[in-house]
Coordinates of C-alpha atoms in Angstrom, one line a residue:
X1 CA -0.1 0.2 0.2
X2 CA 1.3 3.4 -0.9
X3 CA 0.9 6.1 1.0
X4 CA 0.9 9.5 0.2
X5 CA 1.2 12.4 2.5
X6 CA -0.7 14.9 0.4
X7 CA -4.4 14.9 -1.7
X8 CA -5.2 14.7 -5.1
X9 CA -6.8 17.8 -6.1
X10 CA -8.2 18.7 -9.1
X11 CA -6.6 20.7 -11.2
X12 CA -8.9 23.2 -11.3
X13 CA -9.3 23.8 -7.1
X14 CA -8.6 27.0 -5.8
X15 CA -7.4 27.3 -2.9
X16 CA -8.4 31.4 -2.3
X17 CA -11.4 30.4 -3.8
X18 CA -12.3 27.3 -0.8
X19 CA -11.4 29.6 1.8
X20 CA -13.3 33.0 0.7
X21 CA -16.0 30.0 0.1
X22 CA -15.3 28.2 3.6
X23 CA -16.1 32.4 4.9
X24 CA -18.8 33.3 3.3
X25 CA -20.8 30.1 4.2
X26 CA -19.9 30.5 7.8
X27 CA -20.5 34.2 7.4
X28 CA -24.5 33.5 6.2
X29 CA -25.1 30.5 9.2
X30 CA -23.8 32.9 11.9
X31 CA -24.4 32.2 15.2
X32 CA -26.2 30.1 17.5
X33 CA -29.8 31.2 18.9
X34 CA -32.3 30.2 20.4
X35 CA -34.2 28.9 17.6
X36 CA -31.2 26.1 17.6
X37 CA -31.7 25.4 21.2
X38 CA -35.0 24.5 20.6
X39 CA -33.7 22.4 17.1
X40 CA -31.4 20.9 19.4
X41 CA -33.9 19.8 22.5
X42 CA -36.4 18.9 19.9
X43 CA -34.2 16.2 18.3
X44 CA -33.0 14.8 22.5
X45 CA -37.1 14.9 22.9
X46 CA -37.3 12.6 19.1
X47 CA -34.1 11.0 20.2
X48 CA -36.0 10.1 24.0
X49 CA -39.3 8.9 22.2
X50 CA -38.2 6.6 19.9
X51 CA -35.4 4.9 22.4
X52 CA -38.6 4.6 25.3
X53 CA -41.2 3.9 22.5
X54 CA -39.2 1.2 21.1
X55 CA -38.0 -0.4 24.5
X56 CA -42.2 -0.6 24.7
X57 CA -42.7 -2.2 21.8
X58 CA -40.0 -4.9 22.4
X59 CA -41.7 -5.9 25.2
X60 CA -45.3 -5.4 24.4
X61 CA -43.8 -8.0 21.4
X62 CA -42.2 -10.2 23.6
X63 CA -46.0 -11.0 25.9
X64 CA -47.9 -11.0 22.3
X65 CA -48.3 -14.5 21.3
X66 CA -49.2 -13.0 16.9
X67 CA -48.4 -10.4 15.1
X68 CA -45.6 -10.2 17.6
X69 CA -42.5 -10.0 14.6
X70 CA -44.5 -6.4 14.1
X71 CA -44.0 -4.7 17.0
X72 CA -40.4 -6.4 17.6
X73 CA -39.3 -5.4 14.2
X74 CA -40.1 -1.7 14.8
X75 CA -38.6 -1.6 18.3
X76 CA -35.8 -2.3 16.6
X77 CA -35.9 0.3 14.3
X78 CA -36.9 2.6 16.8
X79 CA -33.9 2.0 19.0
X80 CA -32.0 1.2 16.4
X81 CA -32.7 5.1 14.8
X82 CA -32.8 6.6 18.3
X83 CA -29.0 5.3 18.7
X84 CA -27.9 6.5 15.5
X85 CA -29.9 10.2 16.1
X86 CA -27.8 10.0 19.7
X87 CA -24.4 9.1 18.2
X88 CA -24.0 11.7 15.1
X89 CA -26.7 13.8 15.7
X90 CA -26.8 15.2 19.4
X91 CA -23.3 13.9 20.4
X92 CA -21.1 14.9 17.8
X93 CA -21.8 17.9 17.2
X94 CA -22.5 18.6 21.1
X95 CA -18.8 17.4 21.7
X96 CA -17.4 19.1 18.6
X97 CA -18.3 22.7 20.9
X98 CA -21.0 23.8 17.9
X99 CA -23.3 25.0 21.0
X100 CA -21.0 26.0 23.5
X101 CA -20.9 29.7 22.6
X102 CA -24.7 29.6 22.0
X103 CA -24.0 28.5 25.8
X104 CA -22.3 31.8 26.6
X105 CA -25.0 34.3 24.7
X106 CA -27.5 32.7 25.4
X107 CA -26.9 30.7 28.9
X108 CA -30.6 29.6 29.8
X109 CA -31.2 28.3 26.7
X110 CA -30.2 24.6 26.9
X111 CA -29.3 22.5 30.0
X112 CA -25.6 23.2 31.2
X113 CA -24.3 20.0 30.2
X114 CA -24.7 20.2 26.5
X115 CA -21.2 21.5 26.4
X116 CA -17.8 20.0 25.3
X117 CA -16.7 18.1 28.3
X118 CA -18.6 18.0 29.7
X119 CA -22.0 16.2 28.0
X120 CA -22.4 12.3 28.6
X121 CA -19.8 13.1 31.7
X122 CA -20.8 10.6 35.2
X123 CA -24.4 10.0 36.0
X124 CA -25.1 11.9 32.2
X125 CA -24.2 9.2 30.2
X126 CA -26.7 6.9 30.8
X127 CA -29.2 9.3 29.4
X128 CA -26.8 11.3 26.7
X129 CA -24.5 9.0 25.5
X130 CA -24.8 5.4 26.7
X131 CA -22.3 3.8 24.8
X132 CA -19.2 1.4 24.3
X133 CA -17.4 4.5 23.6
X134 CA -15.9 7.2 26.4
X135 CA -17.4 10.3 25.7
X136 CA -14.1 11.3 27.6
X137 CA -12.3 8.7 24.1
X138 CA -14.7 10.0 21.5
X139 CA -13.5 13.7 22.1
X140 CA -9.7 12.9 22.6
X141 CA -9.6 11.4 19.5
X142 CA -11.8 13.0 17.2
X143 CA -11.0 16.4 17.9
X144 CA -7.6 16.3 17.8

């Protein structure tokens, strides 16, 4: 296997235009607002409803003798989707510090545990990030 220390870029790539495009996109998006906080809270609520609803369907499907496979499959899908949301949407953005500035500019917009280095620590891990990988390890590895 041959490894290169450089990226292969198209001959038409303009690094100055790329930087300008990134700055323009950042300016267009702007800083996080209270609407972003409400959106995150909606995502958290959705993931919780999916998670607990999925577990409820699994229990119900295990208790019923007929057509339980529909409940079991639906419950498994709901749990899977909730876990994916918690990892890729909620945990990923919070662990990157995506809401840290919002915590400073609007201190009451989100609970204090939605902050990089605080998210899913201690007993909150059970609620925020119940996965095999420690959030601290993810922070060290992914935020290099």
